[in-house]
Amino acid sequence: DQQVKQNSPSLSVQEGRISILNCDYTNSMFDYFLWYKKYPAEGPTFLISISSIKDKNEDGRFTVFLNKSAKHLSLHIVPSQPGDSAVYFCAATTGNYGGSQGNLIFGKGTKLSVKP
Amino acid sequence: KAGVTQTPRYLIKTRGQQVTLSCSPISGHRSVSWYQQTPGQGLQFLFEYFSETQRNKGNFPGRFSGRQFSNSRSEMNVSTLELGDSALYLCASKVVGLAADTQYFGPGTRLTVL
């Protein structure tokens, strides 16, 4: 049973518009959430994260929103650029700070295409 | 600072064979984790090592094993390969005790099992 779900395998957006990528989770013990971006033939790179004590975190064009009651998070990219075209993975973990934290649970990814 | 390196980048094996993949972490990173990426299952955690000991293990059969050396380099081994083991195998490293978002991924090894 998938604990982290990205229900949209793909998303196409026009350059300059907003991209919204969604992620749902089932495990209420998750307390830290991350988004990674992955280009072909490269490993995932960390994009932005949010702790369960917050409901929003911003970093430049990227904002992550967390709705704990709905067990839902979303990544907003504004404005979208062609260079943002990649696969985006949502990930979650428990007890993020301290100790061994290698056990990230990933969603299956959403392929974002930003058209010029 | 050099990134995480993985060798080989591509590998073709046949069913029943075994394979060993290698990962060299970023200098100073003692934690190394391995992940499997497939189209159907996405990215799945295999195991994490630091101080030459396995610290966490994902839900994979015993055919998947790993080890870490004193210089923090890590290898993973898959025995008796199955067609379903075809995947991109990713290694990630970080400083022990720091948050998950400090983890850096290598480019992966693409394994094809025929």
Short mmCIF file of C-alpha atoms in Angstrom, two decimals:
data_model
loop_
_atom_site.label_atom_id
_atom_site.label_comp_id
_atom_site.label_asym_id
_atom_site.label_seq_id
_atom_site.Cartn_x
_atom_site.Cartn_y
_atom_site.Cartn_z
CA ASP A 1 0.00 0.00 0.00
CA GLN A 2 1.49 3.30 -1.08
CA GLN A 3 1.96 5.69 1.82
CA VAL A 4 2.79 8.63 -0.43
CA LYS A 5 0.72 9.12 -3.55
CA GLN A 6 1.11 11.41 -6.51
CA ASN A 7 -2.03 10.73 -8.49
CA SER A 8 -1.12 12.77 -11.57
CA PRO A 9 1.59 11.06 -13.62
CA SER A 10 1.97 14.13 -15.80
CA LEU A 11 1.14 17.83 -15.98
CA SER A 12 1.51 20.29 -18.83
CA VAL A 13 1.62 24.02 -18.19
CA GLN A 14 2.26 27.12 -20.28
CA GLU A 15 5.37 29.15 -19.53
CA GLY A 16 4.65 31.97 -17.07
CA ARG A 17 1.62 30.25 -15.55
CA ILE A 18 1.38 28.46 -12.22
CA SER A 19 2.23 24.77 -11.88
CA ILE A 20 0.55 22.93 -9.02
CA LEU A 21 1.78 19.47 -8.16
CA ASN A 22 -0.14 17.46 -5.60
CA CYS A 23 0.77 14.77 -3.13
CA ASP A 24 -1.30 12.78 -0.62
CA TYR A 25 -0.08 10.66 2.26
CA THR A 26 -1.67 8.11 4.52
CA ASN A 27 0.74 7.76 7.44
CA SER A 28 -0.07 10.31 10.16
CA MET A 29 3.37 9.71 11.70
CA PHE A 30 5.08 11.55 8.84
CA ASP A 31 6.40 14.83 10.18
CA TYR A 32 8.62 16.11 7.41
CA PHE A 33 7.92 16.40 3.72
CA LEU A 34 10.22 17.08 0.80
CA TRP A 35 10.04 17.74 -2.91
CA TYR A 36 12.74 16.59 -5.29
CA LYS A 37 13.24 17.40 -8.95
CA LYS A 38 14.75 14.86 -11.32
CA TYR A 39 16.08 15.36 -14.83
CA PRO A 40 16.72 12.36 -17.08
CA ALA A 41 20.08 10.66 -16.48
CA GLU A 42 20.56 12.56 -13.22
CA GLY A 43 19.78 11.79 -9.61
CA PRO A 44 16.98 13.64 -7.80
CA THR A 45 17.92 17.03 -6.39
CA PHE A 46 16.33 18.49 -3.30
CA LEU A 47 13.98 21.38 -4.01
CA ILE A 48 12.06 22.40 -0.90
CA SER A 49 10.80 20.90 2.34
CA ILE A 50 8.25 21.54 5.06
CA SER A 51 7.94 20.43 8.64
CA SER A 52 4.59 19.28 9.98
CA ILE A 53 4.55 22.23 12.38
CA LYS A 54 4.17 24.60 9.44
CA ASP A 55 1.56 24.91 6.74
CA LYS A 56 3.58 26.85 4.19
CA ASN A 57 7.18 27.24 3.13
CA GLU A 58 8.44 29.49 0.37
CA ASP A 59 11.70 29.56 -1.54
CA GLY A 60 11.75 31.91 -4.49
CA ARG A 61 9.35 30.66 -7.15
CA PHE A 62 8.59 27.50 -5.16
CA THR A 63 6.03 27.24 -2.37
CA VAL A 64 4.94 24.11 -0.57
CA PHE A 65 1.62 23.99 1.25
CA LEU A 66 0.76 21.38 3.85
CA ASN A 67 -2.77 20.48 4.95
CA LYS A 68 -2.34 18.01 7.80
CA SER A 69 -6.03 17.38 8.33
CA ALA A 70 -6.39 16.35 4.69
CA LYS A 71 -2.98 14.63 4.63
CA HIS A 72 -2.23 16.61 1.50
CA LEU A 73 0.61 18.74 0.29
CA SER A 74 1.15 20.69 -2.88
CA LEU A 75 4.04 22.35 -4.64
CA HIS A 76 3.36 25.62 -6.44
CA ILE A 77 5.78 26.93 -9.04
CA VAL A 78 5.17 30.54 -10.08
CA PRO A 79 5.96 31.54 -12.74
CA SER A 80 6.71 28.25 -14.48
CA GLN A 81 9.73 28.18 -16.79
CA PRO A 82 10.72 25.67 -19.49
CA GLY A 83 13.74 24.71 -17.37
CA ASP A 84 11.31 23.46 -14.71
CA SER A 85 10.35 20.58 -17.00
CA ALA A 86 11.33 17.49 -15.02
CA VAL A 87 9.88 14.73 -12.87
CA TYR A 88 8.91 15.92 -9.41
CA PHE A 89 8.88 13.52 -6.48
CA CYS A 90 7.15 14.09 -3.19
CA ALA A 91 8.74 12.36 -0.19
CA ALA A 92 7.97 11.97 3.50
CA THR A 93 9.79 10.81 6.58
CA THR A 94 9.34 10.47 10.33
CA GLY A 95 11.54 11.79 13.12
CA ASN A 96 13.54 13.87 10.69
CA TYR A 97 16.02 15.41 13.05
CA GLY A 98 18.74 13.34 14.59
CA GLY A 99 19.75 9.74 14.14
CA SER A 100 19.48 7.73 10.99
CA GLN A 101 17.16 9.49 8.57
CA GLY A 102 17.75 7.70 5.32
CA ASN A 103 14.30 6.20 5.09
CA LEU A 104 12.44 8.56 2.78
CA ILE A 105 9.12 7.33 1.41
CA PHE A 106 8.64 8.62 -2.12
CA GLY A 107 5.66 9.02 -4.37
CA LYS A 108 5.83 7.76 -7.94
CA GLY A 109 6.47 11.19 -9.38
CA THR A 110 4.74 13.69 -11.65
CA LYS A 111 6.28 14.64 -14.96
CA LEU A 112 5.94 18.39 -15.48
CA SER A 113 6.21 19.85 -18.97
CA VAL A 114 6.39 23.62 -19.25
CA LYS A 115 5.71 24.76 -22.81
CA PRO A 116 7.21 28.00 -24.14
CA LYS B 1 33.54 19.35 -4.04
CA ALA B 2 32.91 16.17 -6.04
CA GLY B 3 29.37 14.81 -5.96
CA VAL B 4 28.16 11.29 -5.33
CA THR B 5 29.57 8.95 -7.94
CA GLN B 6 28.14 5.63 -8.99
CA THR B 7 29.69 2.95 -11.13
CA PRO B 8 28.92 1.55 -13.54
CA ARG B 9 26.34 3.88 -15.06
CA TYR B 10 24.78 1.18 -17.21
CA LEU B 11 24.71 -2.57 -16.84
CA ILE B 12 23.05 -5.42 -18.70
CA LYS B 13 22.71 -8.82 -17.04
CA THR B 14 20.70 -11.95 -17.59
CA ARG B 15 18.27 -13.65 -15.23
CA GLY B 16 19.95 -15.68 -12.52
CA GLN B 17 23.17 -13.69 -12.54
CA GLN B 18 24.33 -11.48 -9.72
CA VAL B 19 25.45 -7.87 -9.86
CA THR B 20 27.44 -5.47 -7.68
CA LEU B 21 26.98 -1.72 -7.87
CA SER B 22 29.31 0.80 -6.33
CA CYS B 23 28.77 4.20 -4.71
CA SER B 24 31.33 6.75 -3.57
CA PRO B 25 29.77 9.37 -1.29
CA ILE B 26 30.66 13.02 -1.06
CA SER B 27 33.80 13.53 1.00
CA GLY B 28 32.86 13.79 4.67
CA HIS B 29 29.50 12.06 4.23
CA ARG B 30 29.37 8.85 6.20
CA SER B 31 25.73 7.95 5.63
CA VAL B 32 24.94 6.18 2.37
CA SER B 33 21.45 5.13 1.30
CA TRP B 34 20.33 3.11 -1.68
CA TYR B 35 17.07 3.46 -3.61
CA GLN B 36 15.46 1.60 -6.47
CA GLN B 37 13.50 3.55 -9.08
CA THR B 38 11.06 1.77 -11.39
CA PRO B 39 8.23 3.20 -13.48
CA GLY B 40 5.63 1.18 -11.60
CA GLN B 41 6.80 1.70 -8.02
CA GLY B 42 8.63 5.00 -8.16
CA LEU B 43 11.54 5.49 -5.78
CA GLN B 44 11.80 2.89 -3.04
CA PHE B 45 14.24 2.84 -0.14
CA LEU B 46 16.51 -0.20 -0.03
CA PHE B 47 18.84 0.39 2.92
CA GLU B 48 21.08 2.87 4.69
CA TYR B 49 24.58 2.38 6.00
CA PHE B 50 26.85 4.38 8.24
CA SER B 51 29.87 3.38 10.23
CA GLU B 52 29.98 0.22 8.12
CA THR B 53 26.68 -0.97 9.62
CA GLN B 54 23.24 -1.26 8.09
CA ARG B 55 20.98 1.13 10.02
CA ASN B 56 17.70 0.99 8.13
CA LYS B 57 16.25 -1.47 5.69
CA GLY B 58 13.37 -1.20 3.26
CA ASN B 59 10.97 -3.93 2.24
CA PHE B 60 13.09 -5.87 -0.24
CA PRO B 61 13.93 -9.58 -0.38
CA GLY B 62 17.20 -10.92 0.96
CA ARG B 63 18.61 -11.08 -2.59
CA PHE B 64 19.35 -7.40 -2.12
CA SER B 65 22.28 -6.76 0.17
CA GLY B 66 24.82 -4.10 0.76
CA ARG B 67 27.93 -3.19 2.64
CA GLN B 68 29.97 -0.15 3.51
CA PHE B 69 33.71 0.14 3.75
CA SER B 70 35.80 2.10 6.23
CA ASN B 71 36.22 4.92 3.70
CA SER B 72 32.38 5.19 3.53
CA ARG B 73 32.20 3.81 0.01
CA SER B 74 29.31 1.43 -0.37
CA GLU B 75 28.35 -1.46 -2.59
CA MET B 76 25.05 -3.13 -3.16
CA ASN B 77 24.64 -6.63 -4.46
CA VAL B 78 21.67 -8.30 -6.09
CA SER B 79 21.84 -12.06 -6.42
CA THR B 80 19.78 -14.34 -8.64
CA LEU B 81 18.58 -11.47 -10.79
CA GLU B 82 14.96 -11.36 -11.92
CA LEU B 83 13.44 -9.42 -14.80
CA GLY B 84 11.68 -7.19 -12.27
CA ASP B 85 15.03 -6.05 -10.89
CA SER B 86 15.49 -3.91 -13.99
CA ALA B 87 15.59 -0.41 -12.57
CA LEU B 88 17.61 2.68 -11.88
CA TYR B 89 19.54 2.21 -8.64
CA LEU B 90 20.31 5.44 -6.86
CA CYS B 91 22.74 6.08 -4.09
CA ALA B 92 22.51 9.07 -1.77
CA SER B 93 24.90 10.37 0.86
CA LYS B 94 24.73 12.81 3.74
CA VAL B 95 26.31 13.71 7.03
CA VAL B 96 25.09 11.41 9.78
CA GLY B 97 22.46 12.98 11.98
CA LEU B 98 21.50 15.79 9.64
CA ALA B 99 18.09 16.18 8.10
CA ALA B 100 16.88 14.21 5.11
CA ASP B 101 16.96 17.27 2.89
CA THR B 102 20.74 17.38 3.17
CA GLN B 103 20.93 14.14 1.24
CA TYR B 104 22.64 14.26 -2.19
CA PHE B 105 21.87 11.71 -4.87
CA GLY B 106 24.19 10.23 -7.43
CA PRO B 107 23.21 9.86 -11.10
CA GLY B 108 22.29 6.22 -10.66
CA THR B 109 23.15 2.90 -12.26
CA ARG B 110 20.70 1.72 -14.91
CA LEU B 111 20.41 -2.06 -14.59
CA THR B 112 18.70 -4.04 -17.33
CA VAL B 113 17.97 -7.71 -16.73
CA LEU B 114 17.29 -9.79 -19.85
#
